[in-house]
Short mmCIF file of C-alpha atoms in Angstrom, two decimals:
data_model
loop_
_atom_site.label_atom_id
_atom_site.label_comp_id
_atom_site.label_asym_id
_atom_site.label_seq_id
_atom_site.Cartn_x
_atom_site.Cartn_y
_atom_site.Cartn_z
CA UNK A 1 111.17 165.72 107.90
CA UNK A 2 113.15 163.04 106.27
CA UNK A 3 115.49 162.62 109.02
CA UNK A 4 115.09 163.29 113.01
CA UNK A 5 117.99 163.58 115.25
CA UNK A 6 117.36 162.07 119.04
CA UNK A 7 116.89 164.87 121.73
CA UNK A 8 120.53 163.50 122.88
CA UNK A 9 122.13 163.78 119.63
CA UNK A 10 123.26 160.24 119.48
CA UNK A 11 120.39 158.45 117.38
CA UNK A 12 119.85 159.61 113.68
CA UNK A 13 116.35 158.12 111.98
CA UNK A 14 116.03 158.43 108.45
CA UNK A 15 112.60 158.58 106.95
CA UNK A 16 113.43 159.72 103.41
CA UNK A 17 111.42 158.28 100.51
CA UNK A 18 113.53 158.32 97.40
CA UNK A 19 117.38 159.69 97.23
CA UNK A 20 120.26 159.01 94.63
CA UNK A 21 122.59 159.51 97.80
CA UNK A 22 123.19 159.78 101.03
CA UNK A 23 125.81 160.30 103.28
CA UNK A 24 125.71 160.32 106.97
CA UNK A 25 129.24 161.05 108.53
CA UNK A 26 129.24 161.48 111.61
CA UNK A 27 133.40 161.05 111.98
CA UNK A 28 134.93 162.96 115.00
CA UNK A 29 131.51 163.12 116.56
CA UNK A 30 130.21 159.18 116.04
CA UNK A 31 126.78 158.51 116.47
CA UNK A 32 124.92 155.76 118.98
CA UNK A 33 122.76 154.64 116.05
CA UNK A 34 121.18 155.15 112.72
CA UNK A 35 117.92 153.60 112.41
CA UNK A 36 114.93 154.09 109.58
CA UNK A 37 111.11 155.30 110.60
CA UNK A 38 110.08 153.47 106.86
CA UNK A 39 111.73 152.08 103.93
CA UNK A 40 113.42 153.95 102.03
CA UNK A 41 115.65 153.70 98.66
CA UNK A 42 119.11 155.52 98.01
CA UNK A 43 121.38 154.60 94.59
CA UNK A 44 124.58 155.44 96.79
CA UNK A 45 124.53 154.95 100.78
CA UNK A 46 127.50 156.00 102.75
CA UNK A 47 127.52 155.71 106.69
CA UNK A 48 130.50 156.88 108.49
CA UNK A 49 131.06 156.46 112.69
CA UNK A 50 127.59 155.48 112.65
CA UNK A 51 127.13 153.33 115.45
CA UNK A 52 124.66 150.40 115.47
CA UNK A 53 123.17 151.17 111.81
CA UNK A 54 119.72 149.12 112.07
CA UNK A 55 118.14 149.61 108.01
CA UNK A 56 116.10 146.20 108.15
CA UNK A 57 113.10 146.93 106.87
CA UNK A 58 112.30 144.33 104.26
CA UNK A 59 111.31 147.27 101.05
CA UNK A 60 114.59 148.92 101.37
CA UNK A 61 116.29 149.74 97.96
CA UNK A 62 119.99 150.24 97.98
CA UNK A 63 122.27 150.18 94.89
CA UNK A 64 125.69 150.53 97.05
CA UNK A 65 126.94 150.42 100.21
CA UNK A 66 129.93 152.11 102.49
CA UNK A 67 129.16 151.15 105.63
CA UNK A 68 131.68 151.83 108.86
CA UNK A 69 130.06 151.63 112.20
CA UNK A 70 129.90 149.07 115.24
CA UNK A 71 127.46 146.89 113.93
CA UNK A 72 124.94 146.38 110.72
CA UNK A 73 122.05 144.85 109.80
CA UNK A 74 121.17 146.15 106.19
CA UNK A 75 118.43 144.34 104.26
CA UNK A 76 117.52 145.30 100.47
CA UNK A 77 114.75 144.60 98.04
CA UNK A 78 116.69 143.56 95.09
CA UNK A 79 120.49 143.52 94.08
CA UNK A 80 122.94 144.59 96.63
CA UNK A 81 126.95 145.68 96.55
CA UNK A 82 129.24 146.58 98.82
CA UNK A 83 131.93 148.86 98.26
CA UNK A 84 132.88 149.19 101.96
CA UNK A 85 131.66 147.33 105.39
CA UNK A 86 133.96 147.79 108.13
CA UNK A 87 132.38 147.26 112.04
CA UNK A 88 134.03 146.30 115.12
CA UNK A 89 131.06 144.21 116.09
CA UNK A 90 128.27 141.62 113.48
CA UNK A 91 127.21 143.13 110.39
CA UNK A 92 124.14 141.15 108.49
CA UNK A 93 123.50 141.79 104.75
CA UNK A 94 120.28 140.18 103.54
CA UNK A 95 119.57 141.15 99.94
CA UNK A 96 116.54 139.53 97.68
CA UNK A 97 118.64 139.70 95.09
CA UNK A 98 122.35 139.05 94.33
CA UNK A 99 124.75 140.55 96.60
CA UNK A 100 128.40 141.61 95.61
CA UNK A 101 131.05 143.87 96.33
CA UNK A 102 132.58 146.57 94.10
CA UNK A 103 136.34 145.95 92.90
CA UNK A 104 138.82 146.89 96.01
CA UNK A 105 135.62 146.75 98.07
CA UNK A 106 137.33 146.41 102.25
CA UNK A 107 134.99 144.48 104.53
CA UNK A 108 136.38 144.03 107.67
CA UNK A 109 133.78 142.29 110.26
CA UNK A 110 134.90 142.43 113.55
CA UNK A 111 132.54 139.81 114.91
CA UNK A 112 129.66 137.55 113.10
CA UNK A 113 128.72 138.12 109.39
CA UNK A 114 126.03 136.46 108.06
CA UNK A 115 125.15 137.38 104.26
CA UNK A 116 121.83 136.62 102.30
CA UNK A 117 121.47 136.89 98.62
CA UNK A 118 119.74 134.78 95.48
CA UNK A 119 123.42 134.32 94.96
CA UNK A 120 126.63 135.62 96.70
CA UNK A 121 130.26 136.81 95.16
CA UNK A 122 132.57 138.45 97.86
CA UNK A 123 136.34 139.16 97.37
CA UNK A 124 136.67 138.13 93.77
CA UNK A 125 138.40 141.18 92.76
CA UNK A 126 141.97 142.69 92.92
CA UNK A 127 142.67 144.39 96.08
CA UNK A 128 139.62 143.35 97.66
CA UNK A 129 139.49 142.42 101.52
CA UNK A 130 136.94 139.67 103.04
CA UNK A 131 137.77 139.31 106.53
CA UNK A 132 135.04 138.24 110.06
CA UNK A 133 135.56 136.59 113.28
CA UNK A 134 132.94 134.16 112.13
CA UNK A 135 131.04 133.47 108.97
CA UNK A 136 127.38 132.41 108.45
CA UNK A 137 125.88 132.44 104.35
CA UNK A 138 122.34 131.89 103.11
CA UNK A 139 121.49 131.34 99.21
CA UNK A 140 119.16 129.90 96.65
CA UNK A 141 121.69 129.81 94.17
CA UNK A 142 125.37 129.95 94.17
CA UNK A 143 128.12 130.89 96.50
CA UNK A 144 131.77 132.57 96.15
CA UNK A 145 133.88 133.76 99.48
CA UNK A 146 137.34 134.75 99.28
CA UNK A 147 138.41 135.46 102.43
CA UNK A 148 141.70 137.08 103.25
CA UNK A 149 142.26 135.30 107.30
CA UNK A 150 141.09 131.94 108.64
CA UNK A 151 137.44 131.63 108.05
CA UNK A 152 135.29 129.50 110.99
CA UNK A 153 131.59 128.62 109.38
CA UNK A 154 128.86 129.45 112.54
CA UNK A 155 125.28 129.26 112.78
CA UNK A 156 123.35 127.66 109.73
CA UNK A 157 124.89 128.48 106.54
CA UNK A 158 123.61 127.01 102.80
CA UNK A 159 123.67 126.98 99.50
CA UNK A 160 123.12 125.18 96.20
CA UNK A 161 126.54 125.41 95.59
CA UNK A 162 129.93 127.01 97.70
CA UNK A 163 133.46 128.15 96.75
CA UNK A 164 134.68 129.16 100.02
CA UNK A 165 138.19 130.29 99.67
CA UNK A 166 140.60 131.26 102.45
CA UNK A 167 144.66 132.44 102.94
CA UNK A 168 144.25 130.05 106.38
CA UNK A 169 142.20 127.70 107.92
CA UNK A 170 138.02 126.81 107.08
CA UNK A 171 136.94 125.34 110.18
CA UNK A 172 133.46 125.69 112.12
CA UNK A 173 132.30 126.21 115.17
CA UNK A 174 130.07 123.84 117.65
CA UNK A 175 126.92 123.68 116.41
CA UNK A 176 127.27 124.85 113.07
CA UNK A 177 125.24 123.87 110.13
CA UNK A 178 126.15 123.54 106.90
CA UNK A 179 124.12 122.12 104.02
CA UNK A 180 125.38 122.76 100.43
CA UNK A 181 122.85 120.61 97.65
CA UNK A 182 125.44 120.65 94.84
CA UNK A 183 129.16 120.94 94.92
CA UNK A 184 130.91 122.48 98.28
CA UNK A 185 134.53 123.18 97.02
CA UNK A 186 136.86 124.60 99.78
CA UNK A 187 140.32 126.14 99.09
CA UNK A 188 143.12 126.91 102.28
CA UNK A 189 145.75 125.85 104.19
CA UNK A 190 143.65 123.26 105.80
CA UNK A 191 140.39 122.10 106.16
CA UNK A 192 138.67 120.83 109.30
CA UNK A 193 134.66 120.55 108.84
CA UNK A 194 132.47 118.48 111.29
CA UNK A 195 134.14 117.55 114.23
CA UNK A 196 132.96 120.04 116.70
CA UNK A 197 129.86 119.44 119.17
CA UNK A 198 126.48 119.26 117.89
CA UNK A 199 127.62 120.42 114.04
CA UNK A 200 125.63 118.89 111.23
CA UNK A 201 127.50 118.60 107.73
CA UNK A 202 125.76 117.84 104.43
CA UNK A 203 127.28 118.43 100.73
CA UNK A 204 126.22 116.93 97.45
CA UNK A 205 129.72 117.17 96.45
CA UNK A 206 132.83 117.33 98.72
CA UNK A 207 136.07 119.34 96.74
CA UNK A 208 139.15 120.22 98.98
CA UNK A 209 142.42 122.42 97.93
CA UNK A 210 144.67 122.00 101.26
CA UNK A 211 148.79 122.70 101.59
CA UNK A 212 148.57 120.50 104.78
CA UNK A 213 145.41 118.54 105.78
CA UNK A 214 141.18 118.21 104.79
CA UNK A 215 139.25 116.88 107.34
CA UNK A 216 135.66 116.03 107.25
CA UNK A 217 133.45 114.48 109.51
CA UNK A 218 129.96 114.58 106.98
CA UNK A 219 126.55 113.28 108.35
CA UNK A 220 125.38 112.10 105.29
CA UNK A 221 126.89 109.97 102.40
CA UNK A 222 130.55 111.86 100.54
CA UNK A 223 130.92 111.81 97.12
CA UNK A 224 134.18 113.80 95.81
CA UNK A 225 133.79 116.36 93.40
CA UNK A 226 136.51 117.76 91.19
CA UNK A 227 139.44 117.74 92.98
CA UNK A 228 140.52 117.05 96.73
CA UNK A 229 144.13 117.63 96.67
CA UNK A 230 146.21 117.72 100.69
CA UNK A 231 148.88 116.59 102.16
CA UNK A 232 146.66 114.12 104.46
CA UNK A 233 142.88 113.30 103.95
CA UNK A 234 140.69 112.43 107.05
CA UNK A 235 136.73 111.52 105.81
CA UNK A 236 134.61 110.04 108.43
CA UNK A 237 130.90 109.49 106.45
CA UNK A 238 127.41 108.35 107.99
CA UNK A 239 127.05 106.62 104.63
CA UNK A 240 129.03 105.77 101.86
CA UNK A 241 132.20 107.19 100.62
CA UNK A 242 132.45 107.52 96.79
CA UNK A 243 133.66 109.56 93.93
CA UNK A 244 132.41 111.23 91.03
CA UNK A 245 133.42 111.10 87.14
CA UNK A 246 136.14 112.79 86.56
CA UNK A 247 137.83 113.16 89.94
CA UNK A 248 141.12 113.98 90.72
CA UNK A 249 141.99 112.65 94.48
CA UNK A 250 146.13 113.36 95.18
CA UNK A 251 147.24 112.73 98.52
CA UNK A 252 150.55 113.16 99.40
CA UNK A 253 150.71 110.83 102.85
CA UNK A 254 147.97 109.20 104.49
CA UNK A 255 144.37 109.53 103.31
CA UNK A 256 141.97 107.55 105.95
CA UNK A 257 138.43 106.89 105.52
CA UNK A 258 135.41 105.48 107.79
CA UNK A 259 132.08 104.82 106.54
CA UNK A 260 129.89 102.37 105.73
CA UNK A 261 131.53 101.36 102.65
CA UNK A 262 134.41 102.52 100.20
CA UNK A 263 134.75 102.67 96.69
CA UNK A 264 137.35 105.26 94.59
CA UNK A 265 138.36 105.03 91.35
CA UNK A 266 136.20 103.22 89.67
CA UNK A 267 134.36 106.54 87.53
CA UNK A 268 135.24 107.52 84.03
CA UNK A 269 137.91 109.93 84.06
CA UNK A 270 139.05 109.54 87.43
CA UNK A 271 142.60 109.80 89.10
CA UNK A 272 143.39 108.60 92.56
CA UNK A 273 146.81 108.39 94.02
CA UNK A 274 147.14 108.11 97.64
CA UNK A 275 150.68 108.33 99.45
CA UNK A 276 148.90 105.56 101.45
CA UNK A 277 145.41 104.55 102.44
CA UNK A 278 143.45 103.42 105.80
CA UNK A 279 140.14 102.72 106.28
CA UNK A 280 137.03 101.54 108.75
CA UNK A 281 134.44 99.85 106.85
CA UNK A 282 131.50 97.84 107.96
CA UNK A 283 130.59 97.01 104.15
CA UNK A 284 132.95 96.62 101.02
CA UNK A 285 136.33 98.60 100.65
CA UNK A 286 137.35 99.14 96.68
CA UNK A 287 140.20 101.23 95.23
CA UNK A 288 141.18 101.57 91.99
CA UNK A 289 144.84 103.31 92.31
CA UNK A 290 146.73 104.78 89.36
CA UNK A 291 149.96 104.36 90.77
CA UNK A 292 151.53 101.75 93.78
CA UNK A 293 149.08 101.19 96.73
CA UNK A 294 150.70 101.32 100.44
CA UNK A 295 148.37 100.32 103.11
CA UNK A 296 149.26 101.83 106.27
CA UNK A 297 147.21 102.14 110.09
CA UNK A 298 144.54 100.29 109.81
CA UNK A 299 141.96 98.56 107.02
CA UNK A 300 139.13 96.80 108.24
CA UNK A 301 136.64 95.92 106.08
CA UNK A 302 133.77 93.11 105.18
CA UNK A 303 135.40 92.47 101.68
CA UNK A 304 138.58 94.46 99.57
CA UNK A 305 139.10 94.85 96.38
CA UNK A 306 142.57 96.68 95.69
CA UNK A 307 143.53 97.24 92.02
CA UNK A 308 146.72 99.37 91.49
CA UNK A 309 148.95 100.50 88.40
CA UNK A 310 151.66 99.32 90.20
CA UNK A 311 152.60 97.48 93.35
CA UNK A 312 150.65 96.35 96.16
CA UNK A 313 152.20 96.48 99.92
CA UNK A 314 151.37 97.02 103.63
CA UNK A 315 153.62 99.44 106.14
CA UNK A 316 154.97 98.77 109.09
CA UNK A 317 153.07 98.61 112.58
CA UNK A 318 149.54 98.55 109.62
CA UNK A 319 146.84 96.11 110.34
CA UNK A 320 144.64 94.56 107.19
CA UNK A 321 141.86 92.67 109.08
CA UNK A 322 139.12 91.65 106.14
CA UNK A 323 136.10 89.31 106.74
CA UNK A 324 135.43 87.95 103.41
CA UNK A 325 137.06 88.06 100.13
CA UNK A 326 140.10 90.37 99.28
CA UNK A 327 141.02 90.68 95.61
CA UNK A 328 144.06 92.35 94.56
CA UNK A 329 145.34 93.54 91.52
CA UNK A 330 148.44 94.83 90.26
CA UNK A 331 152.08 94.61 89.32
CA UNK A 332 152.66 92.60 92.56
CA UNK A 333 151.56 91.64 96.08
CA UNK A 334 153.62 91.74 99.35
CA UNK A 335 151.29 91.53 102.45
CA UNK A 336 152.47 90.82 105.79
CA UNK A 337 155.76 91.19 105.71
CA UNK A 338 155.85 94.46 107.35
CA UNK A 339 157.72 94.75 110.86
CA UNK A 340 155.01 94.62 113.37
CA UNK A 341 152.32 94.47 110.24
CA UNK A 342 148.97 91.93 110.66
CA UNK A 343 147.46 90.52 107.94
CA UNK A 344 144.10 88.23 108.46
CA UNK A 345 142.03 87.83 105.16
CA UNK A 346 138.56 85.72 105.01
CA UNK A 347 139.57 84.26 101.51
CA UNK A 348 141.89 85.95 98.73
CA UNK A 349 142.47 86.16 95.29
CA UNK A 350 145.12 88.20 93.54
CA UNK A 351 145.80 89.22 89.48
#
């Protein structure tokens, strides 16, 4: 028959062909497992107390999903929503297709989930609830996350594009890989991507939201997308660290930068203002500020080029170390006048 029940009563296999629903509750008696003898397609499928649900087989066709058990591993043909996923343990969605939840949709993963789709929207609508112990995400095409608790990025995650949105922290774990092509723009409390052991972090475009600070350590050139708004910016870079047209960089304190060279500001449309700026260069350092420039910590760089709306200083205890030529431009120029502030400059020339 279309479904067999284990000798033990624990394990329910469902061999149906073709359904427009089906419901397995199994609430007040919860079932070991529900597994599938072969694919099978159902418009509507509900699974309640069902254990470790195991539907992986690659022709499965399911329209919607309620799924509360220990763990899941659902995989579907085409396009996929969720309208509940709730497991103590993982849960892995893998659709061909585009995978969504229904409006007030709860997932609640109490371990790993990792979701699969041609493109991925979770938690978009009122009421909804996106919530895992650890997050993993795999598309072609674009993804949207918004998660409602601290979200830590595990395993090997990408995308063509990412808005990952959280009411706490985006961190990731050691080892973690994360490779977005386009535009990776991350919204939270604070943002800390790249420093753990073993983690490799690529985006074509790095966007940041923060109330407090963005940290990222990327393997790979940064260019800044839209908008990286915090309180304090931390960007350590393999390459170089740039901006793109049109991109609004507001940092309330510090924002400190280390890579092989530096140059923000300088794109049509731009807007930089930095409560004040460090930075580790072994090539060029260049900012274009539209407002007063404070250097603070340290700058060390081959050559600077400083051009602000306003006036150009150095903080206490900073130390502006710069091989070659530094060019400054602005309203005015006080260097080295700080308290416990060291100033050596190759050559200088100032506007």
């Amino acid at each position: 028959g279309p479904f067999a029940l284990s000798p033990d009563l624990h394990t329910l296999t469902v061999g149906a062909s073709s359904l427009s629903q089906l419901t397995v509750d199994a609430t007040g008696n919860a079932l070991a497992a529900v597994t599938q003898g072969t694919a099978f397609a159902a418009g509507q499928l509900t699974i309640l107390s069902g254990g470790q649900v195991q539907l992986n087989a690659a022709a499965n066709d399911f329209d919607q999903i309620a799924v509360n058990s220990d763990s899941a591993v659902v995989y579907d043909a085409d396009d996929l929503s969720v309208t509940q996923l709730q497991t103590t343990g993982d849960a892995t969605l893998h659709a061909v297709g585009a995978l969504d939840n229904t409006a007030g949709a709860q997932i609640d993963v109490g371990g790993h989930a990792e979701f699969e789709g041609s493109q991925i929207t979770l938690g978009t609508h009122l009421g909804d609830l996106v919530q895992s112990a650890s997050l993993q995400f795999h598309s072609a095409g674009a993804v949207e996350i918004h998660a409602d608790a601290n979200v830590t990025l595990s395993g090997s995650s990408d995308a063509h594009s990412l808005l990952l949105e959280s009411s706490g922290s985006i961190t990731n774990a050691a080892g973690a890989t994360i490779d977005v092509t386009d535009e990776a723009n991350f919204q939270a409390t604070s943002v800390r991507l790249g420093f753990e052991v073993g983690d490799d972090v690529k985006f074509g475009l790095f966007s940041a939201t923060t109330t407090s600070t963005t940290e990222l350590s990327e393997d790979d050139s940064t260019t800044f997308g839209a908008q990286v708004h915090s309180d304090s910016l931390h960007v350590i870079s393999q390459g170089d660290i740039t901006n793109s047209a049109g991109s609004s960089i507001h940092v309330t304190n510090n924002a400190d930068f280390e890579g092989n060279s530096l140059s923000l500001g300088f794109q049509a449309g731009d807007d930089v203002e930095l409560g004040s700026l460090s930075a580790i260069t072994t090539g060029s350092a260049e900012l274009s500020e539209d407002d007063s420039t404070l250097i603070s910590g340290t700058l060390q760089s081959s050559t600077l080029k400083v051009i602000s709306t306003s006036d150009i200083t150095n903080a206490d205890n900073s130390s502006v170390s710069v091989t070659g030529l530094a060019t400054f431009e602005g309203n005015s120029l006080t260097l080295g006048f700080a308290v416990a502030g060291t100033v050596n400059l190759g050559s200088i020339s100032s506007t």
